[in-house]
Short mmCIF file of C-alpha atoms in Angstrom, two decimals:
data_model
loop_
_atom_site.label_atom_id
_atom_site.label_comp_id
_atom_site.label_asym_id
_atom_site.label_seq_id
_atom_site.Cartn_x
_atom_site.Cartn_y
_atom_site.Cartn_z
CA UNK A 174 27.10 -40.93 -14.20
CA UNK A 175 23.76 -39.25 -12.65
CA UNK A 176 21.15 -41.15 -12.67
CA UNK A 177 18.41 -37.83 -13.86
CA UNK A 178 18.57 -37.27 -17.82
CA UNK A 179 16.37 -34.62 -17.73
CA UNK A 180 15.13 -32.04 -15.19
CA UNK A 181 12.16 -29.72 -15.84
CA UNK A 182 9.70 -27.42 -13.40
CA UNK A 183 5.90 -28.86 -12.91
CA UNK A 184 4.53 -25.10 -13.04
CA UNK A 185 0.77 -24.79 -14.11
CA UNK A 186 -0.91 -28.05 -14.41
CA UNK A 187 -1.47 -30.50 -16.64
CA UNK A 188 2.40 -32.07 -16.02
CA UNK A 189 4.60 -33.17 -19.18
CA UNK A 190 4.62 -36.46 -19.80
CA UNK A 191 6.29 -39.01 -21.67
CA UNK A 192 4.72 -42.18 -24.00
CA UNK A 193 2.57 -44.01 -23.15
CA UNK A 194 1.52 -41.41 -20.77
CA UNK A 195 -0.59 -38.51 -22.34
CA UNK A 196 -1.81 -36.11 -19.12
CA UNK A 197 -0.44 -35.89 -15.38
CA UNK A 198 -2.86 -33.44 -13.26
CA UNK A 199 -2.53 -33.07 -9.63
CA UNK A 200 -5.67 -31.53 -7.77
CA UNK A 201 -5.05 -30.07 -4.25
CA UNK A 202 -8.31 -28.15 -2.61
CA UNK A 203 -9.21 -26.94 0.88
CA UNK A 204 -13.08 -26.83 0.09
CA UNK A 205 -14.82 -25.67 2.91
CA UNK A 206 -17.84 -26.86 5.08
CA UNK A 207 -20.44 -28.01 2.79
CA UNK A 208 -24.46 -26.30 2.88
CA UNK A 209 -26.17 -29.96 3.64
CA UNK A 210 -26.66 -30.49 0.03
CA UNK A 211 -23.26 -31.30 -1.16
CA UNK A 212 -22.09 -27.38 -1.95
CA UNK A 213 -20.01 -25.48 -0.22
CA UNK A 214 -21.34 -23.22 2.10
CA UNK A 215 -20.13 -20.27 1.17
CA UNK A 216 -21.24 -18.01 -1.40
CA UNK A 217 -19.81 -19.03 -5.11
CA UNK A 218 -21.69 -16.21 -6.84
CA UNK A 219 -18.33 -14.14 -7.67
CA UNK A 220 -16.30 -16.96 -9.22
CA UNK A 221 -17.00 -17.82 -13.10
CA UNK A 222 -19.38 -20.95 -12.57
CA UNK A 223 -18.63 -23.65 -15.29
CA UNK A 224 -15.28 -22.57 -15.55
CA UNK A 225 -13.52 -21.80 -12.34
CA UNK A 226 -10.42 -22.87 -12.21
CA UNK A 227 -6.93 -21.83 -10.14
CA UNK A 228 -8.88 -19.84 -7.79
CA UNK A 229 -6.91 -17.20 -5.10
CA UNK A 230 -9.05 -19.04 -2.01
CA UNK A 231 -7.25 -22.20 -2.40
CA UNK A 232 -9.94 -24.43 -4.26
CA UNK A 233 -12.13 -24.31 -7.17
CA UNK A 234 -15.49 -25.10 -8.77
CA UNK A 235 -14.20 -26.53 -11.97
CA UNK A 236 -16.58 -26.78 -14.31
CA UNK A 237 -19.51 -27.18 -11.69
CA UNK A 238 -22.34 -24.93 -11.08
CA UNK A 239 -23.40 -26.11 -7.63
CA UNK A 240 -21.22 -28.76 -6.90
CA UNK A 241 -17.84 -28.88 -7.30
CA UNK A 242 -16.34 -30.99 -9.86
CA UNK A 243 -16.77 -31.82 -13.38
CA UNK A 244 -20.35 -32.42 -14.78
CA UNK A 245 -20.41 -35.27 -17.85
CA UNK A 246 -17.97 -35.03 -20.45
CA UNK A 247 -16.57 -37.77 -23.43
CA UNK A 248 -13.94 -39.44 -23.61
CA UNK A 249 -12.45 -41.61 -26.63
CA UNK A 250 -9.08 -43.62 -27.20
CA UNK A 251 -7.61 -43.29 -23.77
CA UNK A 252 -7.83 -44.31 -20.53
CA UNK A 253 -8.12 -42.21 -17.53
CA UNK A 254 -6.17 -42.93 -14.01
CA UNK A 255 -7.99 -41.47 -10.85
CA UNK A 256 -6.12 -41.85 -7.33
CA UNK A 257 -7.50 -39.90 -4.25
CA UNK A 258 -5.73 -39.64 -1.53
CA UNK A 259 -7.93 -37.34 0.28
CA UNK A 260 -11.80 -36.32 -0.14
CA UNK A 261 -14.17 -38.52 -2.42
CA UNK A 262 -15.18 -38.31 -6.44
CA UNK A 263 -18.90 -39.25 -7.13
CA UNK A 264 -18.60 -41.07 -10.77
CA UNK A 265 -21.43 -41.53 -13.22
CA UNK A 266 -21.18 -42.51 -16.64
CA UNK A 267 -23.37 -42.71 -19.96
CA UNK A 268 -23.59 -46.24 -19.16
CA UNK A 269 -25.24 -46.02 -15.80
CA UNK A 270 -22.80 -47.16 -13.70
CA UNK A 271 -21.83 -44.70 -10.41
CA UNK A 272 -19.01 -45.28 -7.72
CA UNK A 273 -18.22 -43.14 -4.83
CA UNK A 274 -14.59 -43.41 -4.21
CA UNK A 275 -12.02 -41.71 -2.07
CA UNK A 276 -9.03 -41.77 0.77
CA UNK A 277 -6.71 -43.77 -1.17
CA UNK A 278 -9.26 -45.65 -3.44
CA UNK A 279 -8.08 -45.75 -7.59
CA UNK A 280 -10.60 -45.53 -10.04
CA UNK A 281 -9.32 -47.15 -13.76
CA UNK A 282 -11.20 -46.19 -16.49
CA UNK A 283 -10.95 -47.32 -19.97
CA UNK A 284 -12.47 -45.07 -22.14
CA UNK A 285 -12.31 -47.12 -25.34
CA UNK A 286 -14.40 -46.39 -27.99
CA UNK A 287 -16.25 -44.09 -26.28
CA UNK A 288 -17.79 -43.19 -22.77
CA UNK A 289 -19.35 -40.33 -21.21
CA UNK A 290 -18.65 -39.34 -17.45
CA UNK A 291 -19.05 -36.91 -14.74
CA UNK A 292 -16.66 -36.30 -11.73
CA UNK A 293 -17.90 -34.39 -8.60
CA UNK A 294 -16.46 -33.69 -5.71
CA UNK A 295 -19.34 -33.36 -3.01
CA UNK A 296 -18.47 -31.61 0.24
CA UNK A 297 -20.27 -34.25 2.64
CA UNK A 298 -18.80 -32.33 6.55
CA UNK A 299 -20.88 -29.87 7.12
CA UNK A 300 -18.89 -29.04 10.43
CA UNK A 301 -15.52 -28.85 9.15
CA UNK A 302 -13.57 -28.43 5.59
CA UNK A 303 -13.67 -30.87 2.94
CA UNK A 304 -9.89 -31.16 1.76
CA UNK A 305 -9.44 -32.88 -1.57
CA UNK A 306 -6.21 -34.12 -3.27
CA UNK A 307 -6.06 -36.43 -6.07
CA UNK A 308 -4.18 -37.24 -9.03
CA UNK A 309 -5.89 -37.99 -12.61
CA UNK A 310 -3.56 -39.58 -15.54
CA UNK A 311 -4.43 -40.09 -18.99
CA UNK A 312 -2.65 -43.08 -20.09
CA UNK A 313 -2.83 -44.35 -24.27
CA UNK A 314 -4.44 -47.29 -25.66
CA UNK A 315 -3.00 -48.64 -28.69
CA UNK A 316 -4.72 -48.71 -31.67
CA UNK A 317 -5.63 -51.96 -31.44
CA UNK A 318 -7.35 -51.02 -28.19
CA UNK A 319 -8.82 -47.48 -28.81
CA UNK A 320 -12.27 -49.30 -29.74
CA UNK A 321 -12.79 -51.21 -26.96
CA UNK A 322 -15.51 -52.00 -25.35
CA UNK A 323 -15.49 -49.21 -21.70
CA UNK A 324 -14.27 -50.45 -18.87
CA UNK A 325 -13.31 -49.18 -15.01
CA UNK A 326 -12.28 -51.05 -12.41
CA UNK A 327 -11.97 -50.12 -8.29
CA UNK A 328 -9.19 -50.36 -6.40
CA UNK A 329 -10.00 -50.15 -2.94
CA UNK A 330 -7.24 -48.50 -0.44
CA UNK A 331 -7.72 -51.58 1.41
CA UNK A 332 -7.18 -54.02 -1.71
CA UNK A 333 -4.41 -51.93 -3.33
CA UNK A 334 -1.12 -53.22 -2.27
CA UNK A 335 1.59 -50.92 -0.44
CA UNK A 336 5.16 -51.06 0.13
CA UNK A 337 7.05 -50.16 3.49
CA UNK A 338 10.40 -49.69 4.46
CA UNK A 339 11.69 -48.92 7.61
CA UNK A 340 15.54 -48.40 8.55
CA UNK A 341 17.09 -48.59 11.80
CA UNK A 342 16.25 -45.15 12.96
CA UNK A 343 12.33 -45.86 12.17
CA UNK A 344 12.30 -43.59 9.06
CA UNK A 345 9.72 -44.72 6.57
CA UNK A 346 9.29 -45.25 3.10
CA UNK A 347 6.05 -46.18 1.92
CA UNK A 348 4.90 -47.21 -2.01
CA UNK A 349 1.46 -46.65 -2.97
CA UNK A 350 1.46 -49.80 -5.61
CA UNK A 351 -1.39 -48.82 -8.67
CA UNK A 352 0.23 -50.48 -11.40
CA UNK A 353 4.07 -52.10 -11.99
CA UNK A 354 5.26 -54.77 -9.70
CA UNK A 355 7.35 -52.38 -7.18
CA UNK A 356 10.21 -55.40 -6.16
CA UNK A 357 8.46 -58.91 -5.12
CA UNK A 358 5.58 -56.73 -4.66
CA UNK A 359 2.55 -57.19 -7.80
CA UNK A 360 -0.46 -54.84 -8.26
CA UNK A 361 -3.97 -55.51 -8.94
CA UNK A 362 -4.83 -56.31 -12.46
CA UNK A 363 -4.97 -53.36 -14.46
CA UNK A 364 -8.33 -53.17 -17.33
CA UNK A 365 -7.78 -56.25 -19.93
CA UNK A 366 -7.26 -53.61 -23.07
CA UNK A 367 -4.67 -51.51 -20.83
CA UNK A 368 -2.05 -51.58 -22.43
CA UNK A 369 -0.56 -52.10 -18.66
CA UNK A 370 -1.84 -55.07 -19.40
CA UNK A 371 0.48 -56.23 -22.05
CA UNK A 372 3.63 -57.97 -20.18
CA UNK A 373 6.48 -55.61 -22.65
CA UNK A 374 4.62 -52.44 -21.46
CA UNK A 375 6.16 -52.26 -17.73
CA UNK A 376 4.01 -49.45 -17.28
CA UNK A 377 4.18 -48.81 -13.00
CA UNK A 378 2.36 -45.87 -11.41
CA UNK A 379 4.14 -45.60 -7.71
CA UNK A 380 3.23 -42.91 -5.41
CA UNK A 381 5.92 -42.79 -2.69
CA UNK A 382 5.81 -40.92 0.76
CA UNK A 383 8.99 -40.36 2.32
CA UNK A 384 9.56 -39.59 6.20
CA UNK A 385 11.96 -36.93 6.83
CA UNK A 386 15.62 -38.34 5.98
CA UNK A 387 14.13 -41.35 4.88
CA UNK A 388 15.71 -43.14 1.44
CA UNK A 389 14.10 -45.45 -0.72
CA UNK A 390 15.64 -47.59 -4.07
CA UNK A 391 13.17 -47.43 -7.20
CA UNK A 392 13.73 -51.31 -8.77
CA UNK A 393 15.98 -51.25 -12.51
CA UNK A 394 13.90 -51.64 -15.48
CA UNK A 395 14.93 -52.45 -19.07
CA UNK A 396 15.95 -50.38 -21.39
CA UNK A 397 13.87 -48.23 -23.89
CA UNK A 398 11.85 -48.14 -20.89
CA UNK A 399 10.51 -44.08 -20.15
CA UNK A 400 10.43 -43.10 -16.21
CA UNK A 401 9.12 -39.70 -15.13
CA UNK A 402 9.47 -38.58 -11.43
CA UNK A 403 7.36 -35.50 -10.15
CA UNK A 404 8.59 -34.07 -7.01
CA UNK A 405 5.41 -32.72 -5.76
CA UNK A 406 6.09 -32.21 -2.26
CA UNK A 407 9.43 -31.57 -0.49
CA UNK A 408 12.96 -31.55 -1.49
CA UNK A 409 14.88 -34.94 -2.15
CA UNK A 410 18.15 -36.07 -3.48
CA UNK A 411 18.06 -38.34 -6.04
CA UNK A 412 21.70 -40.68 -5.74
CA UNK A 413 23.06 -37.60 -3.34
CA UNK A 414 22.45 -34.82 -5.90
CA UNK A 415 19.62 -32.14 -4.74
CA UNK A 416 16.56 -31.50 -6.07
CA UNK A 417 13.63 -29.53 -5.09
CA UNK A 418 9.94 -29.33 -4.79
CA UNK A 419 8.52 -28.88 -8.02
CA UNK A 420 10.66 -30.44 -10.33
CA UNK A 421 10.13 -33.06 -12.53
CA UNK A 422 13.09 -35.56 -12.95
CA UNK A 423 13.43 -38.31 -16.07
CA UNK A 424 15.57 -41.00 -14.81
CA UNK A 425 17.30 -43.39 -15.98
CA UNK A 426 15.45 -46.91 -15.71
CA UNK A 427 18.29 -49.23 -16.02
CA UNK A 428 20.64 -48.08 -13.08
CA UNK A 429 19.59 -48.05 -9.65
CA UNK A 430 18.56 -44.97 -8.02
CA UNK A 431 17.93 -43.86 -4.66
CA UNK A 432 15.44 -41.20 -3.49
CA UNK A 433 15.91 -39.48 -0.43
CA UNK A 434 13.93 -37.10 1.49
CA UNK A 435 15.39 -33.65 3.22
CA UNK A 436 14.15 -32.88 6.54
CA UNK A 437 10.68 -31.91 5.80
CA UNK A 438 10.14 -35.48 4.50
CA UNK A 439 8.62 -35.99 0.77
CA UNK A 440 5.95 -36.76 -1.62
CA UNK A 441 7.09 -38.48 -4.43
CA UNK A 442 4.91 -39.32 -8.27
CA UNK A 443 6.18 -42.29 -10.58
CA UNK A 444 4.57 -43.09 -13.96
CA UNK A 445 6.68 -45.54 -15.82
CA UNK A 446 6.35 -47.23 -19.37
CA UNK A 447 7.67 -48.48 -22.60
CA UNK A 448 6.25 -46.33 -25.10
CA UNK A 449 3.71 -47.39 -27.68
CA UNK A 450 5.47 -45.69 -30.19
CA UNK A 451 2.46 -44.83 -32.20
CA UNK A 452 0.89 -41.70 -33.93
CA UNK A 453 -1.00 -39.46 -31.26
CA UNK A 454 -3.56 -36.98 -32.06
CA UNK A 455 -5.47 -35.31 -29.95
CA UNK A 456 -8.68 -32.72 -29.89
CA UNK A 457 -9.71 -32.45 -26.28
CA UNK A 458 -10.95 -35.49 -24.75
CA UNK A 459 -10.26 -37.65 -28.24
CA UNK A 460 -7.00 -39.15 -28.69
CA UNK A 461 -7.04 -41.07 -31.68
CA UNK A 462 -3.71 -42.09 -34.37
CA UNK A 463 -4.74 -39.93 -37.13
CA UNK A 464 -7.33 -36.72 -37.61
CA UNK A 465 -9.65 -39.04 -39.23
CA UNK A 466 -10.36 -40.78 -36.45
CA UNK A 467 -10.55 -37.54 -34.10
CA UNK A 468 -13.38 -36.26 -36.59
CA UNK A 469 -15.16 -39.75 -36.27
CA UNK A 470 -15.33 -39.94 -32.72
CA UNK A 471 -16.72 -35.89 -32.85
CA UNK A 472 -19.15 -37.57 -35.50
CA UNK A 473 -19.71 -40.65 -33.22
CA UNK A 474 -20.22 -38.99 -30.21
CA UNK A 475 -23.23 -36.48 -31.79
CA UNK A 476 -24.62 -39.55 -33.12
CA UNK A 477 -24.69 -42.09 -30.13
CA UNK A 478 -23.82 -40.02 -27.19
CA UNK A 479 -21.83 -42.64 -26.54
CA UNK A 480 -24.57 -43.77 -25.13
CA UNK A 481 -26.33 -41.28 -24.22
CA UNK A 482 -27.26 -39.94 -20.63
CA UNK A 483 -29.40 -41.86 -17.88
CA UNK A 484 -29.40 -39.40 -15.37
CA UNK A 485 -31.40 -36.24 -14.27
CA UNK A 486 -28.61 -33.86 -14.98
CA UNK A 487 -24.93 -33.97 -15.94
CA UNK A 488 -23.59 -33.61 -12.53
CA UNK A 489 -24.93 -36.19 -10.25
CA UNK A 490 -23.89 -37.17 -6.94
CA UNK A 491 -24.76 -40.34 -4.35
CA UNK A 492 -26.52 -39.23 -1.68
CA UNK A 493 -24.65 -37.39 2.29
CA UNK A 494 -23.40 -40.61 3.38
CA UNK A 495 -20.17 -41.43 3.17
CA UNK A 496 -20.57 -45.02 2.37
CA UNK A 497 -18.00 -45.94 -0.62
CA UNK A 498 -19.07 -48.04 -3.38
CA UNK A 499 -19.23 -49.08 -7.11
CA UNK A 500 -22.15 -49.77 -9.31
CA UNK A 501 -21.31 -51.37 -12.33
CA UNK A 502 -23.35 -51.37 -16.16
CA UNK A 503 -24.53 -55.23 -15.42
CA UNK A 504 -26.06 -54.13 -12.07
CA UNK A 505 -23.36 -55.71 -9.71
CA UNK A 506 -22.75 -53.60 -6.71
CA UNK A 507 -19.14 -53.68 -5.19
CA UNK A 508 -17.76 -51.99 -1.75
CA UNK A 509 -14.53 -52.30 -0.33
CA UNK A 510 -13.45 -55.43 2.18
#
């Protein structure tokens, strides 16, 4: 019996997903040599500022003006997943906090019952390009969590646990561990209103890089359990049967399967969880159980601000050095070990 119940192409971003996940985005960008000042330096005046997205040159502006990225926006009832594996994200919130995070750091936000952020991505070489690729994921709160207090946590590259296999021929498989004990192997804590938090969730976000012919064995799960596999670079077999770059796989959680890369090697997504099995609505960047409680945070959010906005504008960023840290709302500063 094949271990894949369901097969489906990634195309144009945002990914499907599957309860309790709610967004899967994956952000690849060859920004060039940034102007001294964080921008690229090349001229941006022919793209559609605020809104350039999917651009022919191979990166994008997003929503910013100058820099690129995404100036401050809400969120409400969600929480939002942010791992970089190359370039850096300056983060600023409505409740002063900031980070600088990149090359394999994880940013965990819960959103709760309300923040406001900004993302940008500033282009610190000036001698050389600025490659960026990250992945953000939206995963639910319960309703028992959606008002809850915000929340983010860092997960330093050098902090986050990793899993490596090597066979007899020196092919490697290697498990970027973010959440979900991958074998005897546990994660850092995930936010206390996650619902990764809640021991019956078995939510596990694995990002897996496979050497060329290298196989690795994803650990059994129980039942009622939803796995989603996004084959976002190279071809693999999944238990000898071929599939290639691009696809999206939902797999069967209770048998063992075996990934394998082709010749090219691979780059492999896993977001895994028991659903929460509760009403979803969404409106943008709300995700609430009912549309009464979309219009309330819209109501909420004019009120408050969710409150409101410390800095100078609504893209900041940290400064040209490269230094990483995290400043949190009480004032404590963190960097990585």
């Amino acid at each position: 019996m094949t271990a894949i119940l369901q097969r489906f192409r990634l195309g144009n971003p945002p990914w499907p997903t599957a309860d309790p996940f709610l967004f899967a985005v994956h952000h690849v960008d060859d920004y060039p040599a940034g102007d001294g000042a964080l921008a690229p330096s090349v001229p941006v005046a022919d793209r559609s500022l605020g809104m350039d997205f999917g651009h022919p040159s191979g990166w994008s502006m997003y929503h910013g003006e100058r820099v690129p990225g995404f100036p401050g926006h809400p969120h409400r009832g969600f929480e939002t997943v942010t791992i970089v594996l190359r370039g850096v994200i300056d983060h600023s919130d409505s409740l002063g906090a900031a980070a600088r995070f990149g090359a394999g750091d994880t940013q965990w936000l819960t959103a709760g019952g309300g923040i406001v952020h900004s993302e940008m991505f500033p282009l610190l070489d000036t001698e050389a390009g600025n490659p960026l690729e990250l992945f953000q994921i939206w995963l639910n709160l319960p309703a028992a969590s959606k008002g809850a207090a915000p929340h983010f946590s860092m997960f330093w590259a050098e902090e986050t646990p990793r899993v490596r296999q090597t066979d007899d021929e020196g092919r490697a498989a290697e498990v970027l561990v973010v959440a979900g004990a991958f074998g005897d192997t546990k994660p850092l804590s995930p936010p206390p209103e996650s619902w990764a938090s809640n021991d019956v969730s078995d939510v596990a976000i694995w990002n897996i890089a496979l050497d060329p012919g290298a196989r690795l064995a994803l650990p059994t799960a129980p039942d009622g359990v939803n796995r989603v596999a996004y084959l976002y670079d190279g071809d693999v077999t999944v238990d000898g049967e071929q599939v290639p770059e691009g696809t999206g796989i939902v797999l069967d959680v209770t048998n063992d399967v075996t990934i394998g890369a082709t010749e090219t090697g691979a780059h492999v997504l896993v977001l895994q969880g028991r659903p929460i099995g509760e009403p979803v609505v969404q409106h943008g960047p709300f995700v609430l159980n009912d549309e009464a409680g979309v219009r309330q945070a819209f109501l909420d959010y004019q009120r408050t601000g969710f409150g409101g906005w410390p800095w100078d504008d609504m893209a900041p960023t940290h400064g040209d050095e490269a230094r990483r840290f995290a400043r949190h709302p009480d004032g404590r500063v963190e960097t990585p070990a």
